[in-house]
XYZ file of C-alpha atoms in Angstrom:
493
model
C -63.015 -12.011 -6.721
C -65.826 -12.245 -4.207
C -64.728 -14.365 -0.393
C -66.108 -17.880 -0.015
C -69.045 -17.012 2.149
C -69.013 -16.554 5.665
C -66.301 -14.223 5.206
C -63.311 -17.836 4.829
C -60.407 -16.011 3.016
C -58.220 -18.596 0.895
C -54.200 -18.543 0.575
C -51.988 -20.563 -1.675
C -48.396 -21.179 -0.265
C -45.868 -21.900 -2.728
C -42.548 -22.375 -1.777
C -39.255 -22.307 -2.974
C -35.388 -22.697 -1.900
C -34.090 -24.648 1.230
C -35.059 -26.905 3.904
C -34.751 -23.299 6.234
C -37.572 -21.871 3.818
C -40.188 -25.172 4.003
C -39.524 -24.289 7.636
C -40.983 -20.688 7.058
C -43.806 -21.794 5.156
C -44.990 -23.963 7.694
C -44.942 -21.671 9.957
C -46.847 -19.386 7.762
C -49.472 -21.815 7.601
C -50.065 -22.051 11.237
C -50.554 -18.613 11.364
C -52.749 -18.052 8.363
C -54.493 -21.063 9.975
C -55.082 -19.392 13.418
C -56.243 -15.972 11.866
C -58.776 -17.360 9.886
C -57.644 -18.339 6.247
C -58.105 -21.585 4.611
C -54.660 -22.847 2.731
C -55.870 -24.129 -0.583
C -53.603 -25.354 -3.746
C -52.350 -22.461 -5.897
C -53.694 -24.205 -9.003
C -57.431 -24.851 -7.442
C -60.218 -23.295 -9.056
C -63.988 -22.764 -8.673
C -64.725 -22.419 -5.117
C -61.663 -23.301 -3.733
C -59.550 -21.119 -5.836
C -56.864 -18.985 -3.289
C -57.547 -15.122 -3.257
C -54.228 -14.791 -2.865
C -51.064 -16.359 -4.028
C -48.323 -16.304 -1.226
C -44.885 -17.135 -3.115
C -42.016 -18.144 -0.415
C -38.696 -16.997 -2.237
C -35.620 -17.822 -2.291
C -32.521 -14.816 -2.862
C -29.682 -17.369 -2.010
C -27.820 -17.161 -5.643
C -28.813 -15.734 -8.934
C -30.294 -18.592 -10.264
C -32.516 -18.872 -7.372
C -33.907 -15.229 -7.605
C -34.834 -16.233 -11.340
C -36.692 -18.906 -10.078
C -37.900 -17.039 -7.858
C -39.102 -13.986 -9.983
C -40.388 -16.658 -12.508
C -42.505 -18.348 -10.386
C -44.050 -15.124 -9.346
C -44.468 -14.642 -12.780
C -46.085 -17.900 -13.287
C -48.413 -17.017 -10.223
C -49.956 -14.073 -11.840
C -50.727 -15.307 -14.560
C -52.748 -18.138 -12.387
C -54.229 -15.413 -10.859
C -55.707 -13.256 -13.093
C -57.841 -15.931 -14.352
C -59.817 -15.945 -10.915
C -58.789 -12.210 -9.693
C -56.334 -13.422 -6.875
C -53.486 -11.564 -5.534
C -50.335 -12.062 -5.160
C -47.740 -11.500 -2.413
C -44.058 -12.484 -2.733
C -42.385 -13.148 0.841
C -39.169 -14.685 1.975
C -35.288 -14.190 1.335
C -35.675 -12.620 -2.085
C -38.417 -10.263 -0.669
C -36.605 -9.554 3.016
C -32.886 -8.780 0.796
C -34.465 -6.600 -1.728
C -38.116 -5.325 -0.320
C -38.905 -1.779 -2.197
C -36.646 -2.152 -4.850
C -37.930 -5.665 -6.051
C -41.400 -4.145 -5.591
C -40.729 -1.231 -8.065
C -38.879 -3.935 -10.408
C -41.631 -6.724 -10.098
C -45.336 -5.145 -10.576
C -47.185 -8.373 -11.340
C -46.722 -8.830 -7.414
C -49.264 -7.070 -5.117
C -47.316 -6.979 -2.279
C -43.520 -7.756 -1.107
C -43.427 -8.278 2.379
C -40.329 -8.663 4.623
C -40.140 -10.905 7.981
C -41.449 -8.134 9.894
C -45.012 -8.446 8.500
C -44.818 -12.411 9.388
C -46.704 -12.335 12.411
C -49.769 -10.327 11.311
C -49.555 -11.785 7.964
C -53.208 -12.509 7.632
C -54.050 -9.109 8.542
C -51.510 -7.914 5.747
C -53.029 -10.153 3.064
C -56.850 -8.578 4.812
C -55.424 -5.226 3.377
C -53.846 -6.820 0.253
C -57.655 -7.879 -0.621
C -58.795 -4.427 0.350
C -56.857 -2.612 -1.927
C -54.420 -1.111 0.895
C -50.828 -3.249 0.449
C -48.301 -2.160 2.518
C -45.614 -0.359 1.364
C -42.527 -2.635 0.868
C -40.329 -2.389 3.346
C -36.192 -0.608 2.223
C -33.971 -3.558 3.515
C -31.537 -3.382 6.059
C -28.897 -5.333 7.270
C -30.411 -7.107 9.853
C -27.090 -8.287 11.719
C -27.371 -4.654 13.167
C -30.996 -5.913 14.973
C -29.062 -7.336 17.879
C -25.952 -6.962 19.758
C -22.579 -7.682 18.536
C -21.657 -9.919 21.499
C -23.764 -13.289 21.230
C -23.983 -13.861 24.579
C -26.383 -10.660 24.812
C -28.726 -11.643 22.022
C -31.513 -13.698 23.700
C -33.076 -11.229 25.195
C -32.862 -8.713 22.532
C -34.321 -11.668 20.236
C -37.597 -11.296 21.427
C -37.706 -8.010 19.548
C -36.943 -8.944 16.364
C -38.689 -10.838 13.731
C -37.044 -14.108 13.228
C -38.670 -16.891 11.451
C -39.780 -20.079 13.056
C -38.626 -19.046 16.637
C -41.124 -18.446 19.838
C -42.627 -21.925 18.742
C -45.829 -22.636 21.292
C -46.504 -26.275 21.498
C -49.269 -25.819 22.996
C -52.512 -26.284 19.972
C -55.545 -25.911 22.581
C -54.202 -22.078 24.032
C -56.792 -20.343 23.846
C -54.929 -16.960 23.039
C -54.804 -16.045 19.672
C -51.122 -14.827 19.758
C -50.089 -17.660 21.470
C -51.744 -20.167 18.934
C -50.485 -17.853 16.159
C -47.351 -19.183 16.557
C -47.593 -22.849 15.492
C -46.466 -24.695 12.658
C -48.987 -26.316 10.616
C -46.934 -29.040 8.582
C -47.783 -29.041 4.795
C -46.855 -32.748 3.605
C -47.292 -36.079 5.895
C -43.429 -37.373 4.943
C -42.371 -39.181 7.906
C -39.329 -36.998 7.498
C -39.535 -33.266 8.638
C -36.921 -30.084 9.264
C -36.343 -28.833 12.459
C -35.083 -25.583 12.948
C -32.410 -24.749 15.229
C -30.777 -21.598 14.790
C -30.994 -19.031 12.495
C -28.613 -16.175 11.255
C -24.834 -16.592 10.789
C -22.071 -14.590 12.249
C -19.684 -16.189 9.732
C -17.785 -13.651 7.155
C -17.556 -15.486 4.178
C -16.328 -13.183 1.481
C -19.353 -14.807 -1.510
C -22.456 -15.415 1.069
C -24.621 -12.745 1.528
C -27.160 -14.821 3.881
C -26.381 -13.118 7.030
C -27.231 -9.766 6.036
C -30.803 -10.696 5.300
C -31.251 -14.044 7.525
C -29.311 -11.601 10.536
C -26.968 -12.678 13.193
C -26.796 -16.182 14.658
C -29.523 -16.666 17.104
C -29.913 -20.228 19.014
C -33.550 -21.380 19.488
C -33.473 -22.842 23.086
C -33.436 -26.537 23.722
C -36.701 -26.914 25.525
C -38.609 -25.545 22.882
C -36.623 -27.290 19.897
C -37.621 -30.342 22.291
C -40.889 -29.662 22.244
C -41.593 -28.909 18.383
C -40.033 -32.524 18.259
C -42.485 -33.948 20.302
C -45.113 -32.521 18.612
C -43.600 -33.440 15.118
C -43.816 -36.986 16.528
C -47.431 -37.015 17.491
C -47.897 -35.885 13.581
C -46.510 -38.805 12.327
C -42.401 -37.969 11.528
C -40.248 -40.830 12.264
C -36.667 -38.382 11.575
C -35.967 -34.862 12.198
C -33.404 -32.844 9.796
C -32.189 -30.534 11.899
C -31.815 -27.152 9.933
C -29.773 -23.709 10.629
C -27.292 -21.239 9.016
C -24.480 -22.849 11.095
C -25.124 -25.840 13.616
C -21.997 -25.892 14.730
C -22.418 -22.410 16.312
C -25.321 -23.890 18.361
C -25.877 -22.747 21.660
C -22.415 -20.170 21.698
C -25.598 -17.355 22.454
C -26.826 -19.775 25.443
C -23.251 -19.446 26.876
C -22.875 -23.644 25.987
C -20.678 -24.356 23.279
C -21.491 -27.854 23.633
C -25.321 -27.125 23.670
C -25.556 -29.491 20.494
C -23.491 -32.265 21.708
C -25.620 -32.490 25.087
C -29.277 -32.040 22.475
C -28.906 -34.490 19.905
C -29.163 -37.192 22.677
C -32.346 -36.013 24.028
C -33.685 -35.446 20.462
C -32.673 -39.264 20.077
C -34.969 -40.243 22.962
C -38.097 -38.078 22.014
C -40.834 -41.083 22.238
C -41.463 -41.719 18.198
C -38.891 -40.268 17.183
C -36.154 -43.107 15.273
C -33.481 -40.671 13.505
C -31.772 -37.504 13.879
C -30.205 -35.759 11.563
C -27.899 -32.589 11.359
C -27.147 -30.479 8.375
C -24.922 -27.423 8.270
C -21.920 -27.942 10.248
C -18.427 -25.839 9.385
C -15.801 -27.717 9.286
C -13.466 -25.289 11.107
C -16.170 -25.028 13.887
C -16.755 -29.262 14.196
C -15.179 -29.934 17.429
C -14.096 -33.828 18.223
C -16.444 -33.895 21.025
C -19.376 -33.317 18.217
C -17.713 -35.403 15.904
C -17.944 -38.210 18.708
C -21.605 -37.643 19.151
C -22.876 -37.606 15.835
C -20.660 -40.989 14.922
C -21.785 -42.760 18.001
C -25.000 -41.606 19.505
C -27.806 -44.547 18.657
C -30.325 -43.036 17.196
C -28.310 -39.643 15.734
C -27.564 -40.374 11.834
C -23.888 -40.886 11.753
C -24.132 -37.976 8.945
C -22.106 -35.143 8.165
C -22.872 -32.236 6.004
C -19.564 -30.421 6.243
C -19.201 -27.156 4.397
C -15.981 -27.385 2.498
C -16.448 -24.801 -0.626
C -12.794 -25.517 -1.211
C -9.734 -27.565 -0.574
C -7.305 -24.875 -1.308
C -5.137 -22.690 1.247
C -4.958 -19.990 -0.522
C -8.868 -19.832 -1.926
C -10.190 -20.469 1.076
C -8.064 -17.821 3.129
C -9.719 -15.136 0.246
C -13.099 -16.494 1.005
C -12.562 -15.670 4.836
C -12.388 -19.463 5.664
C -10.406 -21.738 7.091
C -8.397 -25.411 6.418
C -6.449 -27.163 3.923
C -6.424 -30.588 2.021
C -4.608 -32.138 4.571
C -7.013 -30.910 7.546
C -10.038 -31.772 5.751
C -8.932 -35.280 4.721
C -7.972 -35.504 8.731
C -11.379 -34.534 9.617
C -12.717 -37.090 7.233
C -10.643 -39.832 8.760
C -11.380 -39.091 12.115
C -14.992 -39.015 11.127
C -14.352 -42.487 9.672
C -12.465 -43.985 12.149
C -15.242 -43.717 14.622
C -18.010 -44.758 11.887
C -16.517 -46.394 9.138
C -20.360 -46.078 7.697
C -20.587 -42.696 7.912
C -22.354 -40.466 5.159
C -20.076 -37.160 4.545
C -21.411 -34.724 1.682
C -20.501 -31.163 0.911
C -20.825 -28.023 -1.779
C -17.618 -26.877 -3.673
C -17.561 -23.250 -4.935
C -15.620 -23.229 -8.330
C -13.978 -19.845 -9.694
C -14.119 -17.863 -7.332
C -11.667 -14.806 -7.961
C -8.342 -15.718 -8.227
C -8.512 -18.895 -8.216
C -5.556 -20.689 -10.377
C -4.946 -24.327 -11.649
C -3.077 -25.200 -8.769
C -6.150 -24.814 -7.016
C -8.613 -26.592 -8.890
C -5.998 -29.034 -9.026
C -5.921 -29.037 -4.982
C -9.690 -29.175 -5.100
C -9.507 -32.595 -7.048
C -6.910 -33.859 -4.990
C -9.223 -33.029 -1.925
C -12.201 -35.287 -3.906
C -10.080 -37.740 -5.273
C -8.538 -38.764 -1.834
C -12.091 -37.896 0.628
C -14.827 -39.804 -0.926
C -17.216 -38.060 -0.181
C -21.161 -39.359 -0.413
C -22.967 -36.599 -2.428
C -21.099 -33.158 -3.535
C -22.976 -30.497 -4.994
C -20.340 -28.080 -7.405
C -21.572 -24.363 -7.777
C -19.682 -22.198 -10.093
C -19.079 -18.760 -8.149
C -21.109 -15.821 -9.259
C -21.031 -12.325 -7.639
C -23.700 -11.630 -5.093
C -24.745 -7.910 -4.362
C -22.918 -6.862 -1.348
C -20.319 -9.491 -0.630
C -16.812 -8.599 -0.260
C -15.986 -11.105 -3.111
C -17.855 -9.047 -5.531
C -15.232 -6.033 -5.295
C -12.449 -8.577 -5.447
C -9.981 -8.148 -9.015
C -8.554 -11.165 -10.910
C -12.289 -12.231 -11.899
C -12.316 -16.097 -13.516
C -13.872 -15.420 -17.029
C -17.817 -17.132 -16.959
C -16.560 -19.227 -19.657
C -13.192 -20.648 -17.196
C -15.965 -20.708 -15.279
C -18.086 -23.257 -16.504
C -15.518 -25.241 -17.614
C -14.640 -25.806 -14.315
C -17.752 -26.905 -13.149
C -18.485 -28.833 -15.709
C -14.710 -30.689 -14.924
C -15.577 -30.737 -11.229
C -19.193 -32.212 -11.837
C -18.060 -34.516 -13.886
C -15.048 -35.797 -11.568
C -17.762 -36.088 -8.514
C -20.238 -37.903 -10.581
C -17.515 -40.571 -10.868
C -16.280 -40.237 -7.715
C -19.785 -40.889 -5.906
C -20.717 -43.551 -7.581
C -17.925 -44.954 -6.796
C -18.668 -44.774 -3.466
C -22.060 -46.191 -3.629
C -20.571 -48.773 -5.430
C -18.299 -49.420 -2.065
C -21.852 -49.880 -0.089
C -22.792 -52.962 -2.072
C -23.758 -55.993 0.454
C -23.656 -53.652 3.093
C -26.453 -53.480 5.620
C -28.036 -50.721 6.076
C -30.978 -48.895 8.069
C -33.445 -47.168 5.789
C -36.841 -45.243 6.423
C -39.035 -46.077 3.968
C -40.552 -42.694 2.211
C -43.140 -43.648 0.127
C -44.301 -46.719 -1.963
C -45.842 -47.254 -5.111
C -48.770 -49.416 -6.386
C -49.905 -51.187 -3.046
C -50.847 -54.301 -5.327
C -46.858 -54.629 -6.089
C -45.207 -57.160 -4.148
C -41.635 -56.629 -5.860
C -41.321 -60.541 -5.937
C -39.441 -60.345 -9.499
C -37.445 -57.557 -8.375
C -38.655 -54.548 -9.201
C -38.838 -51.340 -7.024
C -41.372 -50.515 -5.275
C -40.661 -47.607 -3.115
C -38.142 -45.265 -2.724
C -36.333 -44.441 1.147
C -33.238 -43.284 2.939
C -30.221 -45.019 4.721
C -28.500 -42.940 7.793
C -25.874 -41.853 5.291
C -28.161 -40.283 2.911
C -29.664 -36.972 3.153
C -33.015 -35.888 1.776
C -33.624 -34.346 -1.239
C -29.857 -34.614 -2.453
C -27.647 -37.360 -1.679
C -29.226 -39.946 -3.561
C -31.630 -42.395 -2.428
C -32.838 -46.287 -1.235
C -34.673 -48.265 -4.207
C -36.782 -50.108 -2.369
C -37.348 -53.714 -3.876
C -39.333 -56.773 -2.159
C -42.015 -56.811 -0.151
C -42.490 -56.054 3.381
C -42.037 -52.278 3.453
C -44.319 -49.548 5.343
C -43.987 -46.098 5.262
C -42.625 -44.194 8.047
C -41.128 -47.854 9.314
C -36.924 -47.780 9.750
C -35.953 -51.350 8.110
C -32.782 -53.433 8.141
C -32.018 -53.969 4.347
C -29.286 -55.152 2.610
C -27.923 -52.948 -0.689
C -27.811 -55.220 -4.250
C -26.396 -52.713 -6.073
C -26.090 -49.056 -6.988
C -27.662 -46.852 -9.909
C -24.857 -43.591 -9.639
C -25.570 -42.529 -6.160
C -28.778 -44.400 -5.307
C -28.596 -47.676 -3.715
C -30.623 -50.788 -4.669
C -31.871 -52.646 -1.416
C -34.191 -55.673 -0.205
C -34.927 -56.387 3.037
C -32.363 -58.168 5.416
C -32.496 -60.860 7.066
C -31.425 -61.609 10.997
C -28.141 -60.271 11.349
């Protein structure tokens, strides 16, 4: 396919997975940006069709590296219409590089985190008919030292998405602007990254070994990408990592995050923060006592159960109990009765009996939690679970899930339910027809109170008028739809 003239070469991003991977794209698409590319839609045609397609993929679970490999798939056959290429990157392509190559010919190139910083250039040789050979994984914990507090100067050697941010847009060095992040929606809500890696053992992830070891981004330059988030128009930051409660244990400041989210919370622009990630065995009181009762830090917590029982949990190389977790719930609640707590529960994973499951309902039942998401467990190449005996049969399986999905759906609704006449803060997303002014009560927008998460935990129904996007407004909740809450706007308290 011949170049839009002048030489313009045009990428598609498509993305797929977590909050940690819109991250990656973004950055991505500041660099594509700075070397010269134009970032078109992977569907465009005619003149503004991409020559290539750049798929972002996800290799969290195994339904997520179908997804992946379909929407690869799904790209090629886009492409061969207008002669494009395409070039997978991300988790899927970093865990498995030559081998998903060799597996995976309708992709032109699989390139690893390595190649991120000259990725134009790679895509330059993509076009010219010279990919680079995919890279044979490694484990990329063994890129930096063992002992944390050594790692931030070895970082600077080692490829690690969306760190070595430059605020600075008017540098004129090309490696320096290279480095920005070139945001690829206008939501008033936006990720922030700030960590990456894990140094966490946990017997079914196998995140670490392609994401690395856990490597804090420092504070003055998370600081900064905030700043500059807020000049582009985002009223709330999601904070993002493998582990935020490990922040800043590299830094030698294991209260880096406690002393943070408070100057987050006074960036000018900025009206929420919000942290994600957070292991419960790691969430110290002190954090717990920031989060609940710092104004302007969501009083949210996205605590990392997987289970509820001893004895699962202990096989999964975690830590706690029923009775510590409901503990950490009330203490969470007794400082912010308000307070949005969600999770993920991991369902048959080896061994596990009907005592457990039973332990694991208990653990619901009793913590009412906001939002849960239920996985059933699956073996994952190079985990320690997936050598473990006493397998749960896929069908057991499934039957849990579908018990344990069931149970939450109940159980969270309930607990919307609970919020009804409550006030409550919300950031209004997005609205519908602007000629709708909701005066016989139906919705016209959708946002997000403080204890709801995005893309998950349910959502505002925005009915009335008086809503703008990006604005935080007091509203008042009429009723609830499962999770989602119905709200107008309040009154003076």
């Amino acid at each position: 396919m011949a170049q839009a003239a002048g030489g313009t070469r045009r990428a598609a991003l498509v993305t797929l997975g977590c909050a940690r991977n819109d991250l990656d794209s973004e950055e991505l698409a500041g660099r594509l940006t700075a070397q010269g590319w134009d970032l078109v839609d992977a569907e465009a045609d005619g003149d503004q069709a991409p020559d290539v397609i750049v798929v972002n993929t996800c290799g969290f679970v195994e339904q997520a590296k179908k997804d992946s490999i379909d929407t690869v798939l799904a790209a090629s056959d886009t492409a061969r219409a207008s002669g494009a290429k395409v070039v997978a990157v991300g988790c899927l392509a970093e865990r498995y590089g030559a081998e998903l190559a060799g597996s995976l010919p309708e992709a032109d190139a699989v390139l690893g985190f390595d190649h991120y910083a000259a990725l134009g250039e790679r895509l330059d040789d993509v076009l010219a008919g010279r990919a680079p050979a995919a890279h044979t994984p490694v484990d990329r914990r063994t890129l930096l030292p063992i002992s944390p507090v050594h790692r931030p100067a070895a970082a600077a050697t080692v490829a690690i998405p969306g760190h070595a941010w430059v605020p600075d847009l008017a540098a004129s060095d090309l490696a320096a602007v290279a480095q920005r992040r070139r945001r690829l929606d206008e939501r008033p809500v936006a990720p922030l990254k700030l960590a990456s890696g894990c140094d966490r053992r946990c017997a079914f992830c196998a995140i670490p070994s392609f994401r690395g070891a856990f490597v804090s981004r420092p504070a003055g330059e998370i600081l900064a990408e905030a700043a500059w988030l807020a000049g582009e128009g985002v009223r709330e930051l999601v904070l993002v990592s493998e582990n935020s409660t490990s922040y800043g244990k590299d830094l030698g400041d294991l209260r880096a995050l406690e002393k943070l989210l408070p100057a987050l919370a006074g960036v000018a622009g900025i009206d929420r923060v919000r942290v994600s990630y957070l292991q419960p065995a790691e969430t110290r009181p002190g954090l717990v006592e920031v989060i609940a009762g710092t104004p302007g830090v969501a009083p949210y917590f996205d605590l990392s159960f997987q289970h509820a029982s001893s004895p699962v949990l202990r096989r999964m190389r975690r830590f706690g109990s029923v009775e510590e977790f409901l503990a950490l719930c009330a203490r969470i609640r007794a400082l912010a009765p308000e307070a949005g707590i969600r999770s993920n529960v991991i369902v048959g994973f080896p061994g596990e009996t009907e005592h457990d499951v039973a332990e694991l309902e208990r653990f619901l039942t009793e913590a009412r939690l906001d939002a849960v998401g239920v996985f059933g467990y699956s073996d994952e190449d190079g985990t320690e679970a997936a050598g473990y005996p006493d397998k749960v049969p896929q069908e057991v399986v499934a039957q849990r899930v579908e018990r344990l999905a069931t149970l939450v759906e109940e159980l969270t609704a309930q607990r919307a339910e609970d919020r009804v006449g409550d006030r409550v803060r919300v950031l209004v997303e997005e609205l519908g027809d602007p000629d709708t002014d909701g005066e016989d009560g139906e919705a016209v927008g959708l946002g997000r109170a403080a204890h709801q998460g995005p893309d998950s935990d349910g959502e505002c129904v925005l009915t009335g008028p008086g809503w703008t996007v990006g604005a935080l407004v007091d509203a008042t909740v009429l009723e609830s739809e499962g999770v989602d809450l119905v709200v107008a706007r309040a009154g003076p308290p």
